[in-house]
JSON list of C-alpha atoms in Angstrom, two decimals:
[
{"chain": "G", "resi": 1, "resn": "MET", "atom": "CA", "xyz": [0.82, 20.33, 12.64]},
{"chain": "G", "resi": 2, "resn": "ALA", "atom": "CA", "xyz": [-0.97, 16.87, 13.55]},
{"chain": "G", "resi": 3, "resn": "PRO", "atom": "CA", "xyz": [-0.98, 15.09, 9.85]},
{"chain": "G", "resi": 4, "resn": "GLY", "atom": "CA", "xyz": [-4.56, 14.44, 10.37]},
{"chain": "G", "resi": 5, "resn": "SER", "atom": "CA", "xyz": [-4.80, 18.75, 9.23]},
{"chain": "G", "resi": 6, "resn": "LEU", "atom": "CA", "xyz": [-1.87, 18.76, 6.92]},
{"chain": "G", "resi": 7, "resn": "PHE", "atom": "CA", "xyz": [-3.52, 15.88, 4.55]},
{"chain": "G", "resi": 8, "resn": "ARG", "atom": "CA", "xyz": [-7.20, 17.03, 5.22]},
{"chain": "G", "resi": 9, "resn": "ASP", "atom": "CA", "xyz": [-7.49, 12.90, 6.73]},
{"chain": "G", "resi": 10, "resn": "ASN", "atom": "CA", "xyz": [-8.92, 12.83, 9.88]},
{"chain": "G", "resi": 11, "resn": "PRO", "atom": "CA", "xyz": [-8.19, 10.54, 12.79]},
{"chain": "G", "resi": 12, "resn": "VAL", "atom": "CA", "xyz": [-9.71, 7.10, 12.52]},
{"chain": "G", "resi": 13, "resn": "VAL", "atom": "CA", "xyz": [-10.15, 3.98, 14.94]},
{"chain": "G", "resi": 14, "resn": "PHE", "atom": "CA", "xyz": [-10.96, 0.13, 13.11]},
{"chain": "G", "resi": 15, "resn": "GLY", "atom": "CA", "xyz": [-10.72, -3.53, 12.92]},
{"chain": "G", "resi": 16, "resn": "THR", "atom": "CA", "xyz": [-9.53, -6.10, 15.79]},
{"chain": "G", "resi": 17, "resn": "PRO", "atom": "CA", "xyz": [-7.12, -5.34, 17.26]},
{"chain": "G", "resi": 18, "resn": "LYS", "atom": "CA", "xyz": [-7.69, -1.25, 17.36]},
{"chain": "G", "resi": 19, "resn": "LEU", "atom": "CA", "xyz": [-5.56, -0.21, 14.19]},
{"chain": "G", "resi": 20, "resn": "GLU", "atom": "CA", "xyz": [-5.17, 3.63, 13.90]},
{"chain": "G", "resi": 21, "resn": "GLY", "atom": "CA", "xyz": [-5.38, 5.26, 10.41]},
{"chain": "G", "resi": 22, "resn": "TYR", "atom": "CA", "xyz": [-5.92, 8.23, 8.84]},
{"chain": "G", "resi": 23, "resn": "PHE", "atom": "CA", "xyz": [-8.65, 8.37, 6.40]},
{"chain": "G", "resi": 24, "resn": "TYR", "atom": "CA", "xyz": [-9.60, 11.02, 4.06]},
{"chain": "G", "resi": 25, "resn": "ASP", "atom": "CA", "xyz": [-13.37, 10.76, 2.17]},
{"chain": "G", "resi": 26, "resn": "SER", "atom": "CA", "xyz": [-13.99, 12.58, -0.65]},
{"chain": "G", "resi": 27, "resn": "THR", "atom": "CA", "xyz": [-17.40, 10.72, -1.91]},
{"chain": "G", "resi": 28, "resn": "HIS", "atom": "CA", "xyz": [-18.48, 14.09, 0.24]},
{"chain": "G", "resi": 29, "resn": "THR", "atom": "CA", "xyz": [-16.24, 16.03, 0.42]},
{"chain": "G", "resi": 30, "resn": "SER", "atom": "CA", "xyz": [-15.41, 19.21, -2.59]},
{"chain": "G", "resi": 31, "resn": "ASN", "atom": "CA", "xyz": [-11.82, 18.95, -4.37]},
{"chain": "G", "resi": 32, "resn": "GLU", "atom": "CA", "xyz": [-10.46, 21.83, -5.81]},
{"chain": "G", "resi": 33, "resn": "SER", "atom": "CA", "xyz": [-8.26, 20.10, -8.89]},
{"chain": "G", "resi": 34, "resn": "ASN", "atom": "CA", "xyz": [-11.45, 17.67, -10.03]},
{"chain": "G", "resi": 35, "resn": "ASN", "atom": "CA", "xyz": [-14.50, 18.63, -7.93]},
{"chain": "G", "resi": 36, "resn": "ASN", "atom": "CA", "xyz": [-15.15, 14.48, -7.05]},
{"chain": "G", "resi": 37, "resn": "ALA", "atom": "CA", "xyz": [-13.94, 12.26, -9.41]},
{"chain": "G", "resi": 38, "resn": "ASN", "atom": "CA", "xyz": [-12.01, 9.83, -8.00]},
{"chain": "G", "resi": 39, "resn": "GLY", "atom": "CA", "xyz": [-14.12, 9.52, -4.90]},
{"chain": "G", "resi": 40, "resn": "SER", "atom": "CA", "xyz": [-15.79, 6.99, -5.24]},
{"chain": "G", "resi": 41, "resn": "THR", "atom": "CA", "xyz": [-12.19, 4.92, -5.61]},
{"chain": "G", "resi": 42, "resn": "ALA", "atom": "CA", "xyz": [-10.51, 4.28, -2.04]},
{"chain": "G", "resi": 43, "resn": "CYS", "atom": "CA", "xyz": [-6.82, 3.56, -2.24]},
{"chain": "G", "resi": 44, "resn": "ILE", "atom": "CA", "xyz": [-5.12, 2.13, 0.99]},
{"chain": "G", "resi": 45, "resn": "VAL", "atom": "CA", "xyz": [-2.10, 2.86, 1.77]},
{"chain": "G", "resi": 46, "resn": "MET", "atom": "CA", "xyz": [0.11, 1.03, 3.84]},
{"chain": "G", "resi": 47, "resn": "HIS", "atom": "CA", "xyz": [3.70, 1.41, 5.81]},
{"chain": "G", "resi": 48, "resn": "PRO", "atom": "CA", "xyz": [7.38, -0.04, 5.63]},
{"chain": "G", "resi": 49, "resn": "HIS", "atom": "CA", "xyz": [8.19, -3.15, 7.86]},
{"chain": "G", "resi": 50, "resn": "PRO", "atom": "CA", "xyz": [7.00, -2.02, 12.04]},
{"chain": "G", "resi": 51, "resn": "LYS", "atom": "CA", "xyz": [9.80, -3.92, 13.41]},
{"chain": "G", "resi": 52, "resn": "LEU", "atom": "CA", "xyz": [12.34, -1.49, 11.40]},
{"chain": "G", "resi": 53, "resn": "GLY", "atom": "CA", "xyz": [10.89, 1.93, 12.01]},
{"chain": "G", "resi": 54, "resn": "GLY", "atom": "CA", "xyz": [7.94, 1.91, 9.10]},
{"chain": "G", "resi": 55, "resn": "ASP", "atom": "CA", "xyz": [4.73, 3.31, 10.25]},
{"chain": "G", "resi": 56, "resn": "CYS", "atom": "CA", "xyz": [2.17, 5.99, 8.29]},
{"chain": "G", "resi": 57, "resn": "ASN", "atom": "CA", "xyz": [3.67, 7.92, 8.72]},
{"chain": "G", "resi": 58, "resn": "ASN", "atom": "CA", "xyz": [6.81, 7.51, 5.69]},
{"chain": "G", "resi": 59, "resn": "ASN", "atom": "CA", "xyz": [8.09, 8.96, 3.81]},
{"chain": "G", "resi": 60, "resn": "VAL", "atom": "CA", "xyz": [6.68, 7.28, 0.96]},
{"chain": "G", "resi": 61, "resn": "VAL", "atom": "CA", "xyz": [3.18, 6.85, 2.44]},
{"chain": "G", "resi": 62, "resn": "MET", "atom": "CA", "xyz": [2.67, 10.33, 3.08]},
{"chain": "G", "resi": 63, "resn": "GLY", "atom": "CA", "xyz": [3.99, 11.70, 0.33]},
{"chain": "G", "resi": 64, "resn": "VAL", "atom": "CA", "xyz": [1.42, 9.57, -1.73]},
{"chain": "G", "resi": 65, "resn": "SER", "atom": "CA", "xyz": [-1.18, 9.49, 0.00]},
{"chain": "G", "resi": 66, "resn": "SER", "atom": "CA", "xyz": [-1.62, 13.96, -0.44]},
{"chain": "G", "resi": 67, "resn": "ALA", "atom": "CA", "xyz": [-0.72, 13.33, -4.33]},
{"chain": "G", "resi": 68, "resn": "LEU", "atom": "CA", "xyz": [-3.69, 11.10, -3.66]},
{"chain": "G", "resi": 69, "resn": "ILE", "atom": "CA", "xyz": [-6.13, 13.44, -1.99]},
{"chain": "G", "resi": 70, "resn": "ARG", "atom": "CA", "xyz": [-4.93, 15.92, -3.89]},
{"chain": "G", "resi": 71, "resn": "GLU", "atom": "CA", "xyz": [-6.51, 14.09, -7.26]},
{"chain": "G", "resi": 72, "resn": "GLY", "atom": "CA", "xyz": [-9.35, 13.70, -5.07]},
{"chain": "G", "resi": 73, "resn": "TYR", "atom": "CA", "xyz": [-10.02, 9.80, -4.49]},
{"chain": "G", "resi": 74, "resn": "SER", "atom": "CA", "xyz": [-10.43, 8.61, -1.11]},
{"chain": "G", "resi": 75, "resn": "THR", "atom": "CA", "xyz": [-7.57, 7.49, 0.86]},
{"chain": "G", "resi": 76, "resn": "LEU", "atom": "CA", "xyz": [-7.07, 5.23, 3.70]},
{"chain": "G", "resi": 77, "resn": "ARG", "atom": "CA", "xyz": [-3.32, 5.27, 5.27]},
{"chain": "G", "resi": 78, "resn": "PHE", "atom": "CA", "xyz": [-2.80, 3.56, 8.80]},
{"chain": "G", "resi": 79, "resn": "ASN", "atom": "CA", "xyz": [-0.99, 1.94, 11.40]},
{"chain": "G", "resi": 80, "resn": "PHE", "atom": "CA", "xyz": [-0.34, -2.62, 10.83]},
{"chain": "G", "resi": 81, "resn": "ARG", "atom": "CA", "xyz": [-0.67, -3.80, 14.54]},
{"chain": "G", "resi": 82, "resn": "GLY", "atom": "CA", "xyz": [1.70, -2.74, 17.31]},
{"chain": "G", "resi": 83, "resn": "VAL", "atom": "CA", "xyz": [2.48, 0.45, 15.58]},
{"chain": "G", "resi": 84, "resn": "GLY", "atom": "CA", "xyz": [1.17, 3.52, 16.51]},
{"chain": "G", "resi": 85, "resn": "ALA", "atom": "CA", "xyz": [-1.38, 3.92, 18.67]},
{"chain": "G", "resi": 86, "resn": "SER", "atom": "CA", "xyz": [-2.64, 0.78, 17.06]},
{"chain": "G", "resi": 87, "resn": "ARG", "atom": "CA", "xyz": [-3.07, -2.07, 19.56]},
{"chain": "G", "resi": 88, "resn": "GLY", "atom": "CA", "xyz": [-1.91, -5.81, 18.68]},
{"chain": "G", "resi": 89, "resn": "SER", "atom": "CA", "xyz": [2.24, -6.57, 18.47]},
{"chain": "G", "resi": 90, "resn": "SER", "atom": "CA", "xyz": [4.06, -6.40, 15.03]},
{"chain": "G", "resi": 91, "resn": "SER", "atom": "CA", "xyz": [5.42, -9.53, 13.69]},
{"chain": "G", "resi": 92, "resn": "TRP", "atom": "CA", "xyz": [8.67, -9.79, 11.64]},
{"chain": "G", "resi": 93, "resn": "LYS", "atom": "CA", "xyz": [7.86, -11.66, 8.59]},
{"chain": "G", "resi": 94, "resn": "GLY", "atom": "CA", "xyz": [3.75, -9.81, 8.22]},
{"chain": "G", "resi": 95, "resn": "VAL", "atom": "CA", "xyz": [1.88, -12.86, 8.53]},
{"chain": "G", "resi": 96, "resn": "SER", "atom": "CA", "xyz": [-0.75, -11.54, 11.89]},
{"chain": "G", "resi": 97, "resn": "GLU", "atom": "CA", "xyz": [-1.05, -8.31, 9.14]},
{"chain": "G", "resi": 98, "resn": "ARG", "atom": "CA", "xyz": [-2.25, -9.47, 6.17]},
{"chain": "G", "resi": 99, "resn": "GLU", "atom": "CA", "xyz": [-5.45, -9.31, 8.61]},
{"chain": "G", "resi": 100, "resn": "ASP", "atom": "CA", "xyz": [-4.78, -5.58, 9.43]},
{"chain": "G", "resi": 101, "resn": "VAL", "atom": "CA", "xyz": [-5.18, -5.68, 4.95]},
{"chain": "G", "resi": 102, "resn": "LYS", "atom": "CA", "xyz": [-8.85, -7.12, 5.73]},
{"chain": "G", "resi": 103, "resn": "ASN", "atom": "CA", "xyz": [-9.79, -4.73, 7.75]},
{"chain": "G", "resi": 104, "resn": "ALA", "atom": "CA", "xyz": [-9.24, -1.78, 5.92]},
{"chain": "G", "resi": 105, "resn": "ILE", "atom": "CA", "xyz": [-10.96, -2.96, 3.13]},
{"chain": "G", "resi": 106, "resn": "GLU", "atom": "CA", "xyz": [-13.48, -3.70, 5.34]},
{"chain": "G", "resi": 107, "resn": "PHE", "atom": "CA", "xyz": [-13.37, -0.64, 6.32]},
{"chain": "G", "resi": 108, "resn": "VAL", "atom": "CA", "xyz": [-13.12, 2.03, 3.40]},
{"chain": "G", "resi": 109, "resn": "LYS", "atom": "CA", "xyz": [-16.20, -0.92, 2.03]},
{"chain": "G", "resi": 110, "resn": "THR", "atom": "CA", "xyz": [-18.34, 0.41, 4.74]},
{"chain": "G", "resi": 111, "resn": "PHE", "atom": "CA", "xyz": [-18.91, 4.05, 3.29]},
{"chain": "G", "resi": 112, "resn": "ASP", "atom": "CA", "xyz": [-21.41, 5.11, 1.23]},
{"chain": "G", "resi": 113, "resn": "GLY", "atom": "CA", "xyz": [-20.07, 5.29, -1.92]},
{"chain": "G", "resi": 114, "resn": "ILE", "atom": "CA", "xyz": [-17.08, 4.24, -2.05]},
{"chain": "G", "resi": 115, "resn": "GLU", "atom": "CA", "xyz": [-16.78, 1.33, -5.27]},
{"chain": "G", "resi": 116, "resn": "LYS", "atom": "CA", "xyz": [-13.45, 0.61, -6.25]},
{"chain": "G", "resi": 117, "resn": "VAL", "atom": "CA", "xyz": [-10.45, -0.04, -3.69]},
{"chain": "G", "resi": 118, "resn": "VAL", "atom": "CA", "xyz": [-6.67, 0.49, -4.60]},
{"chain": "G", "resi": 119, "resn": "ILE", "atom": "CA", "xyz": [-4.38, -1.41, -2.89]},
{"chain": "G", "resi": 120, "resn": "VAL", "atom": "CA", "xyz": [-0.58, 0.35, -2.30]},
{"chain": "G", "resi": 121, "resn": "GLY", "atom": "CA", "xyz": [1.72, -1.06, -0.75]},
{"chain": "G", "resi": 122, "resn": "TYR", "atom": "CA", "xyz": [5.53, -0.07, 0.23]},
{"chain": "G", "resi": 123, "resn": "SER", "atom": "CA", "xyz": [8.08, -2.38, 1.69]},
{"chain": "G", "resi": 124, "resn": "PHE", "atom": "CA", "xyz": [6.39, -4.53, 3.80]},
{"chain": "G", "resi": 125, "resn": "GLY", "atom": "CA", "xyz": [3.18, -3.41, 3.09]},
{"chain": "G", "resi": 126, "resn": "SER", "atom": "CA", "xyz": [3.18, -4.30, -0.07]},
{"chain": "G", "resi": 127, "resn": "ALA", "atom": "CA", "xyz": [4.58, -8.05, 0.22]},
{"chain": "G", "resi": 128, "resn": "VAL", "atom": "CA", "xyz": [1.58, -8.16, 2.60]},
{"chain": "G", "resi": 129, "resn": "SER", "atom": "CA", "xyz": [-1.01, -6.42, 0.55]},
{"chain": "G", "resi": 130, "resn": "LEU", "atom": "CA", "xyz": [-0.89, -8.64, -2.68]},
{"chain": "G", "resi": 131, "resn": "ALA", "atom": "CA", "xyz": [-0.42, -11.93, -0.37]},
{"chain": "G", "resi": 132, "resn": "ILE", "atom": "CA", "xyz": [-4.80, -10.88, 0.99]},
{"chain": "G", "resi": 133, "resn": "SER", "atom": "CA", "xyz": [-5.04, -11.72, -2.66]},
{"chain": "G", "resi": 134, "resn": "SER", "atom": "CA", "xyz": [-5.07, -15.22, -1.38]},
{"chain": "G", "resi": 135, "resn": "ASP", "atom": "CA", "xyz": [-7.83, -15.06, -0.15]},
{"chain": "G", "resi": 136, "resn": "PRO", "atom": "CA", "xyz": [-11.32, -14.95, -2.79]},
{"chain": "G", "resi": 137, "resn": "LYS", "atom": "CA", "xyz": [-13.37, -12.80, -0.78]},
{"chain": "G", "resi": 138, "resn": "TYR", "atom": "CA", "xyz": [-11.26, -10.32, -0.13]},
{"chain": "G", "resi": 139, "resn": "ASP", "atom": "CA", "xyz": [-9.17, -10.20, -3.67]},
{"chain": "G", "resi": 140, "resn": "ASP", "atom": "CA", "xyz": [-13.21, -9.60, -4.67]},
{"chain": "G", "resi": 141, "resn": "MET", "atom": "CA", "xyz": [-13.23, -6.44, -2.87]},
{"chain": "G", "resi": 142, "resn": "VAL", "atom": "CA", "xyz": [-9.99, -4.72, -4.78]},
{"chain": "G", "resi": 143, "resn": "ASP", "atom": "CA", "xyz": [-9.69, -3.97, -8.19]},
{"chain": "G", "resi": 144, "resn": "ALA", "atom": "CA", "xyz": [-6.49, -3.35, -7.95]},
{"chain": "G", "resi": 145, "resn": "TYR", "atom": "CA", "xyz": [-2.87, -3.80, -6.36]},
{"chain": "G", "resi": 146, "resn": "VAL", "atom": "CA", "xyz": [0.24, -1.14, -6.67]},
{"chain": "G", "resi": 147, "resn": "LEU", "atom": "CA", "xyz": [3.32, -2.46, -5.39]},
{"chain": "G", "resi": 148, "resn": "ILE", "atom": "CA", "xyz": [6.37, 0.01, -4.22]},
{"chain": "G", "resi": 149, "resn": "GLY", "atom": "CA", "xyz": [9.37, -1.04, -3.49]},
{"chain": "G", "resi": 150, "resn": "TYR", "atom": "CA", "xyz": [8.00, -5.35, -3.77]},
{"chain": "G", "resi": 151, "resn": "PRO", "atom": "CA", "xyz": [10.48, -6.66, -1.68]},
{"chain": "G", "resi": 152, "resn": "ARG", "atom": "CA", "xyz": [12.18, -9.85, -3.59]},
{"chain": "G", "resi": 153, "resn": "GLY", "atom": "CA", "xyz": [15.24, -9.89, -3.60]},
{"chain": "G", "resi": 154, "resn": "PHE", "atom": "CA", "xyz": [17.74, -12.86, -1.55]},
{"chain": "G", "resi": 155, "resn": "TRP", "atom": "CA", "xyz": [17.56, -11.66, 1.53]},
{"chain": "G", "resi": 156, "resn": "ALA", "atom": "CA", "xyz": [14.20, -10.18, 1.68]},
{"chain": "G", "resi": 157, "resn": "SER", "atom": "CA", "xyz": [13.50, -13.98, 0.45]},
{"chain": "G", "resi": 158, "resn": "PHE", "atom": "CA", "xyz": [13.84, -15.66, 4.75]},
{"chain": "G", "resi": 159, "resn": "MET", "atom": "CA", "xyz": [11.09, -13.52, 5.74]},
{"chain": "G", "resi": 160, "resn": "PHE", "atom": "CA", "xyz": [8.12, -12.48, 3.10]},
{"chain": "G", "resi": 161, "resn": "ALA", "atom": "CA", "xyz": [9.17, -16.13, 1.33]},
{"chain": "G", "resi": 162, "resn": "SER", "atom": "CA", "xyz": [5.61, -17.39, 2.77]},
{"chain": "G", "resi": 163, "resn": "HIS", "atom": "CA", "xyz": [3.43, -14.10, 0.68]},
{"chain": "G", "resi": 164, "resn": "TYR", "atom": "CA", "xyz": [5.17, -14.96, -3.04]},
{"chain": "G", "resi": 165, "resn": "ASN", "atom": "CA", "xyz": [3.34, -17.90, -3.66]},
{"chain": "G", "resi": 166, "resn": "LEU", "atom": "CA", "xyz": [0.39, -16.39, -2.12]},
{"chain": "G", "resi": 167, "resn": "ALA", "atom": "CA", "xyz": [0.19, -13.67, -5.12]},
{"chain": "G", "resi": 168, "resn": "ASN", "atom": "CA", "xyz": [-1.82, -15.59, -7.86]},
{"chain": "G", "resi": 169, "resn": "THR", "atom": "CA", "xyz": [-4.50, -12.86, -8.42]},
{"chain": "G", "resi": 170, "resn": "SER", "atom": "CA", "xyz": [-5.49, -12.00, -11.66]},
{"chain": "G", "resi": 171, "resn": "LYS", "atom": "CA", "xyz": [-6.34, -8.87, -10.93]},
{"chain": "G", "resi": 172, "resn": "PRO", "atom": "CA", "xyz": [-4.39, -5.71, -12.37]},
{"chain": "G", "resi": 173, "resn": "LYS", "atom": "CA", "xyz": [-0.71, -5.19, -10.84]},
{"chain": "G", "resi": 174, "resn": "TYR", "atom": "CA", "xyz": [1.44, -2.40, -10.95]},
{"chain": "G", "resi": 175, "resn": "PHE", "atom": "CA", "xyz": [4.93, -2.55, -9.26]},
{"chain": "G", "resi": 176, "resn": "ILE", "atom": "CA", "xyz": [7.70, 0.08, -8.77]},
{"chain": "G", "resi": 177, "resn": "LEU", "atom": "CA", "xyz": [10.83, -0.45, -8.03]},
{"chain": "G", "resi": 178, "resn": "GLY", "atom": "CA", "xyz": [13.83, 1.57, -8.27]},
{"chain": "G", "resi": 179, "resn": "THR", "atom": "CA", "xyz": [16.82, 0.61, -10.28]},
{"chain": "G", "resi": 180, "resn": "GLN", "atom": "CA", "xyz": [19.25, 1.06, -7.57]},
{"chain": "G", "resi": 181, "resn": "ASP", "atom": "CA", "xyz": [16.84, -0.22, -4.85]},
{"chain": "G", "resi": 182, "resn": "ASN", "atom": "CA", "xyz": [18.64, -2.02, -1.35]},
{"chain": "G", "resi": 183, "resn": "PHE", "atom": "CA", "xyz": [16.59, -5.14, -1.66]},
{"chain": "G", "resi": 184, "resn": "THR", "atom": "CA", "xyz": [15.33, -5.97, -4.82]},
{"chain": "G", "resi": 185, "resn": "GLY", "atom": "CA", "xyz": [16.96, -6.38, -7.92]},
{"chain": "G", "resi": 186, "resn": "VAL", "atom": "CA", "xyz": [15.09, -5.13, -11.02]},
{"chain": "G", "resi": 187, "resn": "ASP", "atom": "CA", "xyz": [15.39, -8.12, -13.23]},
{"chain": "G", "resi": 188, "resn": "LYS", "atom": "CA", "xyz": [14.75, -9.94, -10.09]},
{"chain": "G", "resi": 189, "resn": "LEU", "atom": "CA", "xyz": [11.65, -9.12, -9.75]},
{"chain": "G", "resi": 190, "resn": "ARG", "atom": "CA", "xyz": [10.82, -8.39, -13.37]},
{"chain": "G", "resi": 191, "resn": "LYS", "atom": "CA", "xyz": [11.28, -11.88, -13.67]},
{"chain": "G", "resi": 192, "resn": "PHE", "atom": "CA", "xyz": [9.09, -12.63, -10.49]},
{"chain": "G", "resi": 193, "resn": "VAL", "atom": "CA", "xyz": [6.39, -9.98, -12.05]},
{"chain": "G", "resi": 194, "resn": "ASP", "atom": "CA", "xyz": [6.45, -11.70, -15.44]},
{"chain": "G", "resi": 195, "resn": "GLY", "atom": "CA", "xyz": [4.91, -15.16, -13.65]},
{"chain": "G", "resi": 196, "resn": "LEU", "atom": "CA", "xyz": [2.16, -13.51, -12.11]},
{"chain": "G", "resi": 197, "resn": "PRO", "atom": "CA", "xyz": [-1.15, -14.17, -13.28]},
{"chain": "G", "resi": 198, "resn": "GLY", "atom": "CA", "xyz": [-3.14, -11.20, -15.63]},
{"chain": "G", "resi": 199, "resn": "PRO", "atom": "CA", "xyz": [-2.73, -7.10, -16.05]},
{"chain": "G", "resi": 200, "resn": "THR", "atom": "CA", "xyz": [0.70, -6.31, -14.07]},
{"chain": "G", "resi": 201, "resn": "GLU", "atom": "CA", "xyz": [3.44, -3.80, -15.35]},
{"chain": "G", "resi": 202, "resn": "LEU", "atom": "CA", "xyz": [6.95, -2.87, -13.92]},
{"chain": "G", "resi": 203, "resn": "ALA", "atom": "CA", "xyz": [7.74, 0.66, -13.50]},
{"chain": "G", "resi": 204, "resn": "VAL", "atom": "CA", "xyz": [11.03, 1.97, -12.19]},
{"chain": "G", "resi": 205, "resn": "VAL", "atom": "CA", "xyz": [12.00, 4.39, -11.36]},
{"chain": "G", "resi": 206, "resn": "GLU", "atom": "CA", "xyz": [15.52, 5.49, -12.65]},
{"chain": "G", "resi": 207, "resn": "GLY", "atom": "CA", "xyz": [18.69, 5.81, -9.58]},
{"chain": "G", "resi": 208, "resn": "ALA", "atom": "CA", "xyz": [16.20, 5.77, -6.67]},
{"chain": "G", "resi": 209, "resn": "ASP", "atom": "CA", "xyz": [17.24, 3.37, -4.40]},
{"chain": "G", "resi": 210, "resn": "HIS", "atom": "CA", "xyz": [14.71, 1.10, -1.63]},
{"chain": "G", "resi": 211, "resn": "PHE", "atom": "CA", "xyz": [13.57, 4.61, 0.69]},
{"chain": "G", "resi": 212, "resn": "PHE", "atom": "CA", "xyz": [12.74, 6.78, -2.53]},
{"chain": "G", "resi": 213, "resn": "PHE", "atom": "CA", "xyz": [13.77, 10.22, -0.48]},
{"chain": "G", "resi": 214, "resn": "SER", "atom": "CA", "xyz": [13.30, 13.46, -2.30]},
{"chain": "G", "resi": 215, "resn": "ARG", "atom": "CA", "xyz": [11.80, 11.03, -5.05]},
{"chain": "G", "resi": 216, "resn": "GLU", "atom": "CA", "xyz": [8.48, 10.37, -3.53]},
{"chain": "G", "resi": 217, "resn": "MET", "atom": "CA", "xyz": [6.66, 12.61, -5.89]},
{"chain": "G", "resi": 218, "resn": "GLU", "atom": "CA", "xyz": [7.13, 11.25, -8.49]},
{"chain": "G", "resi": 219, "resn": "VAL", "atom": "CA", "xyz": [6.44, 7.52, -7.69]},
{"chain": "G", "resi": 220, "resn": "ALA", "atom": "CA", "xyz": [2.64, 8.84, -6.67]},
{"chain": "G", "resi": 221, "resn": "GLN", "atom": "CA", "xyz": [2.66, 10.15, -10.65]},
{"chain": "G", "resi": 222, "resn": "LEU", "atom": "CA", "xyz": [3.19, 6.99, -11.87]},
{"chain": "G", "resi": 223, "resn": "LEU", "atom": "CA", "xyz": [0.69, 5.97, -9.33]},
{"chain": "G", "resi": 224, "resn": "ILE", "atom": "CA", "xyz": [-1.50, 8.79, -9.86]},
{"chain": "G", "resi": 225, "resn": "SER", "atom": "CA", "xyz": [-0.76, 8.05, -14.43]},
{"chain": "G", "resi": 226, "resn": "TRP", "atom": "CA", "xyz": [-0.87, 4.45, -13.77]}
]
């Protein structure tokens, strides 16, 4: 079964370069769980590192996206540049991928009925997506950021350091981390989180590592309950 039919989201192409994605527009879709109560909120779910096999069919991305759709949220998951059918070339440090996040925000804003935008980034996707908050134009278009497995450890900093100082938004931010994360310690991330402006929370998933295999629904439930 194709990903679009499995999760009731539809194939879309948007942005420059052209990016491949799947979008579930709940604003005009009947949903048996909550009758569209959440449809005016668009959640943009972003995948882990494109150079390391990350794409929009990743287990965390799919688990979170399916849970959001079941709750009636309009939901976009997409492939960063150079991944799947998305045009362009991927990068190691994720600087060019910031533009993909901006394109995704502009895309969901074109749909009538979308009133709020929530960024949901996982791993690479979390570092890249939070960094766009340094651009006031796009930060103003986002209502909240959810950052899953944010890569803030020693080795990760060699790749993502350029993003850390750009994470200065006062918008609500919700970090989710496994206590056995392979790249970031809880204490290390907590220190980073405590230094950020505005409402910021850190939730931990006991015993989970960075990849959240068979723990995806726990992550999704934390997000939905926030």
